[in-house]
mmCIF file of C-alpha atoms in Angstrom:
data_model
loop_
_atom_site.group_PDB
_atom_site.id
_atom_site.type_symbol
_atom_site.label_atom_id
_atom_site.label_comp_id
_atom_site.label_asym_id
_atom_site.label_seq_id
_atom_site.Cartn_x
_atom_site.Cartn_y
_atom_site.Cartn_z
ATOM 1 C CA MET H 27 50.827 10.032 61.861
ATOM 2 C CA LYS H 28 52.070 12.304 64.636
ATOM 3 C CA ASN H 29 50.047 15.227 63.240
ATOM 4 C CA LYS H 30 47.008 12.934 62.715
ATOM 5 C CA GLY H 31 46.678 14.148 59.160
ATOM 6 C CA VAL H 32 48.133 13.928 55.660
ATOM 7 C CA ILE H 33 50.510 16.893 56.021
ATOM 8 C CA GLY H 34 53.388 16.937 58.523
ATOM 9 C CA PHE H 35 52.908 20.376 60.046
ATOM 10 C CA ASP H 36 55.526 19.769 62.745
ATOM 11 C CA TYR H 37 58.071 19.241 59.979
ATOM 12 C CA LEU H 38 56.826 22.215 57.915
ATOM 13 C CA PHE H 39 56.563 24.726 60.762
ATOM 14 C CA GLY H 40 59.312 23.183 62.860
ATOM 15 C CA GLU H 41 62.317 21.512 61.268
ATOM 16 C CA ILE H 42 62.129 23.337 57.920
ATOM 17 C CA SER H 43 61.305 26.861 59.102
ATOM 18 C CA GLN H 44 63.481 26.745 62.202
ATOM 19 C CA LYS H 45 66.490 24.656 61.108
ATOM 20 C CA LYS H 46 66.769 23.865 57.390
ATOM 21 C CA LYS H 47 65.541 27.227 56.055
ATOM 22 C CA PRO H 48 65.261 29.469 59.138
ATOM 23 C CA PHE H 49 62.403 31.944 58.879
ATOM 24 C CA ASP H 50 63.281 35.550 59.675
ATOM 25 C CA TYR H 51 60.651 36.207 62.350
ATOM 26 C CA GLU H 52 62.114 39.605 63.244
ATOM 27 C CA ALA H 53 61.867 40.900 59.668
ATOM 28 C CA PHE H 54 58.344 39.464 59.367
ATOM 29 C CA TYR H 55 57.022 41.294 62.421
ATOM 30 C CA LYS H 56 58.884 44.547 61.660
ATOM 31 C CA SER H 57 57.616 44.755 58.095
ATOM 32 C CA PRO H 58 54.883 47.378 57.584
ATOM 33 C CA ILE H 59 53.177 45.109 55.045
ATOM 34 C CA ARG H 60 49.850 43.720 56.216
ATOM 35 C CA PHE H 61 49.618 39.942 56.524
ATOM 36 C CA THR H 62 46.292 38.172 57.099
ATOM 37 C CA ALA H 63 45.500 34.482 57.456
ATOM 38 C CA VAL H 64 41.966 33.451 56.465
ATOM 39 C CA VAL H 65 40.436 30.666 58.561
ATOM 40 C CA THR H 66 37.067 29.042 59.278
ATOM 41 C CA ASN H 67 35.806 28.880 62.858
ATOM 42 C CA CYS H 68 34.491 25.321 63.256
ATOM 43 C CA GLN H 69 32.035 26.264 66.007
ATOM 44 C CA THR H 70 30.368 29.131 64.124
ATOM 45 C CA GLY H 71 31.086 28.090 60.543
ATOM 46 C CA GLU H 72 32.109 31.696 59.853
ATOM 47 C CA THR H 73 35.226 33.183 58.274
ATOM 48 C CA GLU H 74 37.778 34.918 60.491
ATOM 49 C CA TYR H 75 40.723 37.059 59.395
ATOM 50 C CA ILE H 76 43.708 36.844 61.730
ATOM 51 C CA GLU H 77 46.373 39.532 61.406
ATOM 52 C CA LYS H 78 50.098 39.122 62.104
ATOM 53 C CA GLU H 79 49.727 41.540 65.044
ATOM 54 C CA ALA H 80 48.128 38.594 66.854
ATOM 55 C CA LYS H 81 51.654 37.302 67.505
ATOM 56 C CA ASP H 82 50.565 34.418 69.719
ATOM 57 C CA HIS H 83 48.201 33.104 67.053
ATOM 58 C CA ILE H 84 49.380 34.057 63.572
ATOM 59 C CA PHE H 85 51.411 30.927 62.805
ATOM 60 C CA ALA H 86 48.690 28.676 64.199
ATOM 61 C CA ALA H 87 46.306 30.588 61.924
ATOM 62 C CA VAL H 88 48.577 29.965 58.918
ATOM 63 C CA GLN H 89 48.510 26.263 59.792
ATOM 64 C CA ALA H 90 44.722 26.351 60.140
ATOM 65 C CA SER H 91 44.420 28.075 56.766
ATOM 66 C CA SER H 92 46.295 25.107 55.262
ATOM 67 C CA SER H 93 44.228 22.464 57.073
ATOM 68 C CA MET H 94 41.831 20.713 54.719
ATOM 69 C CA PRO H 95 38.735 19.087 56.245
ATOM 70 C CA LEU H 96 39.126 15.314 56.777
ATOM 71 C CA PHE H 97 42.795 15.444 55.697
ATOM 72 C CA SER H 98 44.049 17.493 58.651
ATOM 73 C CA GLN H 99 43.361 17.963 62.334
ATOM 74 C CA MET H 100 41.575 21.089 63.478
ATOM 75 C CA VAL H 101 43.879 23.772 64.860
ATOM 76 C CA THR H 102 43.088 25.245 68.277
ATOM 77 C CA ILE H 103 43.467 29.005 68.629
ATOM 78 C CA GLY H 104 42.323 30.397 71.941
ATOM 79 C CA GLU H 105 39.150 28.517 72.846
ATOM 80 C CA SER H 106 38.050 27.701 69.286
ATOM 81 C CA GLN H 107 38.937 25.180 66.589
ATOM 82 C CA TYR H 108 39.757 26.200 63.039
ATOM 83 C CA LEU H 109 40.170 24.804 59.526
ATOM 84 C CA ASP H 110 40.935 26.173 56.059
ATOM 85 C CA GLY H 111 39.299 29.526 55.317
ATOM 86 C CA ALA H 112 38.169 28.142 51.949
ATOM 87 C CA VAL H 113 35.411 26.211 53.738
ATOM 88 C CA SER H 114 33.536 29.445 54.447
ATOM 89 C CA ASN H 115 35.115 31.851 51.926
ATOM 90 C CA ALA H 116 36.951 30.173 49.072
ATOM 91 C CA ILE H 117 38.399 33.334 47.507
ATOM 92 C CA PRO H 118 38.061 36.389 49.791
ATOM 93 C CA VAL H 119 38.203 38.978 47.009
ATOM 94 C CA LYS H 120 35.101 40.865 48.219
ATOM 95 C CA TRP H 121 36.633 41.129 51.686
ATOM 96 C CA ALA H 122 39.772 42.693 50.152
ATOM 97 C CA LEU H 123 37.652 45.264 48.306
ATOM 98 C CA GLU H 124 35.684 45.991 51.484
ATOM 99 C CA GLN H 125 38.991 46.701 53.223
ATOM 100 C CA GLY H 126 39.418 49.647 50.884
ATOM 101 C CA TYR H 127 42.053 48.227 48.532
ATOM 102 C CA ASP H 128 41.557 49.575 45.016
ATOM 103 C CA LYS H 129 44.213 47.391 43.371
ATOM 104 C CA VAL H 130 43.480 43.725 44.015
ATOM 105 C CA ILE H 131 45.364 40.850 42.362
ATOM 106 C CA VAL H 132 43.645 37.462 42.487
ATOM 107 C CA VAL H 133 45.647 34.284 41.846
ATOM 108 C CA LEU H 134 43.409 31.345 40.969
ATOM 109 C CA THR H 135 44.522 27.731 40.779
ATOM 110 C CA ARG H 136 41.904 26.573 38.251
ATOM 111 C CA ASP H 137 41.097 27.527 34.668
ATOM 112 C CA LYS H 138 38.115 29.660 33.657
ATOM 113 C CA MET H 139 35.908 26.690 32.723
ATOM 114 C CA TYR H 140 36.405 24.832 36.005
ATOM 115 C CA GLN H 141 33.303 24.207 38.127
ATOM 116 C CA LYS H 142 33.080 22.349 41.411
ATOM 117 C CA LYS H 143 30.633 19.446 41.442
ATOM 118 C CA PRO H 144 27.995 19.166 44.212
ATOM 119 C CA VAL H 145 29.033 17.249 47.330
ATOM 120 C CA SER H 146 28.068 13.593 46.896
ATOM 121 C CA LYS H 147 25.788 11.755 49.345
ATOM 122 C CA GLN H 148 28.725 9.612 50.482
ATOM 123 C CA VAL H 149 30.914 12.619 51.265
ATOM 124 C CA LYS H 150 27.998 14.348 53.019
ATOM 125 C CA LYS H 151 27.653 11.307 55.277
ATOM 126 C CA LEU H 152 31.383 11.422 55.956
ATOM 127 C CA TYR H 153 31.218 15.118 56.875
ATOM 128 C CA ALA H 154 28.166 14.578 59.080
ATOM 129 C CA HIS H 155 29.844 11.733 60.968
ATOM 130 C CA HIS H 156 33.308 13.247 61.272
ATOM 131 C CA PHE H 157 32.102 16.719 62.299
ATOM 132 C CA LYS H 158 28.942 15.758 64.210
ATOM 133 C CA GLU H 159 29.905 18.132 67.033
ATOM 134 C CA TYR H 160 30.141 21.052 64.577
ATOM 135 C CA PRO H 161 26.776 21.329 62.771
ATOM 136 C CA LYS H 162 27.433 24.852 61.450
ATOM 137 C CA LEU H 163 30.700 23.685 59.924
ATOM 138 C CA VAL H 164 28.864 20.756 58.272
ATOM 139 C CA GLU H 165 26.362 23.201 56.728
ATOM 140 C CA LYS H 166 29.212 25.159 55.170
ATOM 141 C CA LEU H 167 30.920 22.004 53.899
ATOM 142 C CA TYR H 168 27.722 20.879 52.160
ATOM 143 C CA THR H 169 27.441 24.154 50.234
ATOM 144 C CA MET H 170 31.122 24.716 49.386
ATOM 145 C CA PRO H 171 30.835 23.883 45.643
ATOM 146 C CA GLU H 172 27.850 26.169 45.006
ATOM 147 C CA ARG H 173 29.445 29.082 46.857
ATOM 148 C CA TYR H 174 32.778 28.542 45.080
ATOM 149 C CA ASN H 175 31.107 28.559 41.663
ATOM 150 C CA GLN H 176 29.259 31.776 42.543
ATOM 151 C CA ILE H 177 32.465 33.467 43.717
ATOM 152 C CA LYS H 178 34.069 32.550 40.384
ATOM 153 C CA LYS H 179 31.197 34.299 38.570
ATOM 154 C CA ASP H 180 31.620 37.345 40.803
ATOM 155 C CA ILE H 181 35.346 37.404 40.045
ATOM 156 C CA GLU H 182 34.718 37.311 36.296
ATOM 157 C CA ALA H 183 32.300 40.254 36.621
ATOM 158 C CA LEU H 184 34.784 42.265 38.712
ATOM 159 C CA GLU H 185 37.530 41.434 36.211
ATOM 160 C CA GLU H 186 35.414 42.736 33.312
ATOM 161 C CA GLN H 187 34.868 45.959 35.280
ATOM 162 C CA GLN H 188 38.672 46.183 35.746
ATOM 163 C CA LYS H 189 38.212 46.346 39.520
ATOM 164 C CA ILE H 190 40.546 43.377 40.004
ATOM 165 C CA PHE H 191 43.382 41.717 38.064
ATOM 166 C CA VAL H 192 43.290 37.929 37.748
ATOM 167 C CA PHE H 193 45.962 35.328 37.128
ATOM 168 C CA ARG H 194 44.562 31.892 36.321
ATOM 169 C CA PRO H 195 45.792 28.775 34.478
ATOM 170 C CA GLU H 196 45.004 28.912 30.767
ATOM 171 C CA LYS H 197 44.637 25.130 30.560
ATOM 172 C CA GLU H 198 42.860 22.546 32.691
ATOM 173 C CA VAL H 199 45.000 21.662 35.720
ATOM 174 C CA HIS H 200 45.728 17.976 36.328
ATOM 175 C CA VAL H 201 47.716 18.441 39.523
ATOM 176 C CA LYS H 202 45.964 17.071 42.621
ATOM 177 C CA ARG H 203 45.727 18.861 45.974
ATOM 178 C CA LEU H 204 48.220 16.436 47.484
ATOM 179 C CA GLU H 205 50.222 15.806 44.304
ATOM 180 C CA LYS H 206 53.381 13.704 44.697
ATOM 181 C CA ASP H 207 54.487 13.677 41.039
ATOM 182 C CA THR H 208 57.286 16.259 41.090
ATOM 183 C CA GLN H 209 57.379 16.504 37.283
ATOM 184 C CA LYS H 210 53.714 17.518 37.193
ATOM 185 C CA LEU H 211 54.440 20.140 39.840
ATOM 186 C CA ARG H 212 57.439 21.477 37.907
ATOM 187 C CA ASP H 213 55.429 21.622 34.679
ATOM 188 C CA LEU H 214 52.618 23.553 36.378
ATOM 189 C CA TYR H 215 55.151 25.929 37.935
ATOM 190 C CA GLU H 216 56.682 26.643 34.517
ATOM 191 C CA GLU H 217 53.219 27.176 33.013
ATOM 192 C CA GLY H 218 52.516 29.709 35.743
ATOM 193 C CA LYS H 219 55.773 31.566 35.076
ATOM 194 C CA THR H 220 55.101 31.700 31.327
ATOM 195 C CA GLU H 221 51.518 32.924 31.715
ATOM 196 C CA THR H 222 52.585 35.546 34.279
ATOM 197 C CA LEU H 223 55.214 36.976 31.927
ATOM 198 C CA GLN H 224 52.642 37.097 29.127
ATOM 199 C CA LYS H 225 50.351 39.259 31.313
ATOM 200 C CA TRP H 226 53.119 41.330 32.926
ATOM 201 C CA GLU H 227 52.583 44.478 30.859
ATOM 202 C CA ASP H 228 48.818 44.308 31.439
ATOM 203 C CA LEU H 229 49.473 43.988 35.175
ATOM 204 C CA LYS H 230 51.704 47.077 35.180
ATOM 205 C CA LYS H 231 48.996 49.068 33.395
ATOM 206 C CA TYR H 232 46.409 47.935 35.951
ATOM 207 C CA LEU H 233 48.633 48.868 38.892
ATOM 208 C CA ALA H 234 49.418 52.256 37.351
#
């Protein structure tokens, strides 16, 4: 209720990461490994990629990248509002290739047969009402399923060309976005471990 959304970000980014399981901020910033949070600018409807060098904004960007439309509040960074990067770019694999990376590992959360259904009239009305001040964001929300399904096709083509390596569930996933059944979560976790080990040798060949 305090966060005005389904997820308690104050608890996640506050009590947990600062007290219960303190996050090593010094090691994070000193690491030479690149870290990028993918977010959607609600004013422009476009994707933005915020790097950890933006120290004042990176953790707000991580929160924004976890903020689902309707379920979470927008996150303010600078003078703009942001939501999950998936709204404008569900799986930014092409961006990674454009950055010059020649070994790209994609981790999908749905099986190969999964397709998103078009946004229903009721949900469109909900988007239009809730985000009436952000028409470009509404446009992107309306077309999310079609763009997601196209990206999945692109990923399959890139995978066949051995330009990327993909991990995906072998079976249909029955875990919801906001799943509370811990047994379902454990089962999915174990499935992921098993499938990863099965593809481990193939991954090593790809990376070599």
